[in-house]
């Protein structure tokens, strides 16, 4: 970079954006890369603390910040991600549609271990909305050795580090267990809660069946959901350790593969994840009907994104799996479920 006094720079071309910051009011580019310095710009530049400007001179083995950051995003951005133009030396990754953000955390850390490289993201497995900023990339200096960018490209290895997966609208069957509900002694509270959460993701509840604490009736109700075309089956009630809570054993007896019964998430420690052939089956504990956020909110989007949930996925939620039950819930803009 050639360093030139502002007073001597009239007619020269800026090699980078120059940022203007007014605390609490504005932060952005006062002058953009490529701007031709004019006489009337001199006082403004001096007010911004710029007594010199820098002119880019091509030099073999070095990249300008814009070229460098464009190479970084090309190596790391995957499907479901839109990219902004470089501004002030950085590019923003935005969700192309409503979905779930997937970050390869190990490679993200490796990339940021390369000196002078910055790639910052939201948390992995976070639900995101169309147009939402999910990541940003830049380099620290105005120019960088090309070798460092090649190192980033090698770490990425041609496989996306950042992508957004779409959520598929599934046909959902709900089996509510509990003799007290079946006999009408208390009103079912699960159905309305689940309906609201499923509607948010565009899912259709095709049927809800209420059965007593009877293993054969529970199993028959689950079989019926499959015959009705359910692509996701939710069972509610009967998930605790009481002897008369029979839902987990009924799911096992159907031949479903149990991923885990129990999760290190509060609320949601009695959650069950299972697969009956290719149909996800979730056993939802009582907290789902009265707590604003639970294990169900963490796992549902991932299932709708087509992920096959493994036991390891659940155990990883221990770190960040404690909901603080804040008076004003800001999920997903909080630490809950952020492993």
Coordinates of C-alpha atoms in Angstrom, one line a residue, residues 292 323-330 334:
X292 CA -42.4 -21.8 27.2
X323 CA -33.3 -22.8 30.5
X324 CA -33.5 -19.8 32.9
X325 CA -37.2 -19.4 32.5
X326 CA -36.8 -15.6 32.0
X327 CA -39.7 -13.4 32.7
X328 CA -39.5 -12.2 29.1
X329 CA -38.5 -15.1 26.8
X330 CA -36.1 -14.1 24.0
X334 CA -30.3 -16.5 24.4

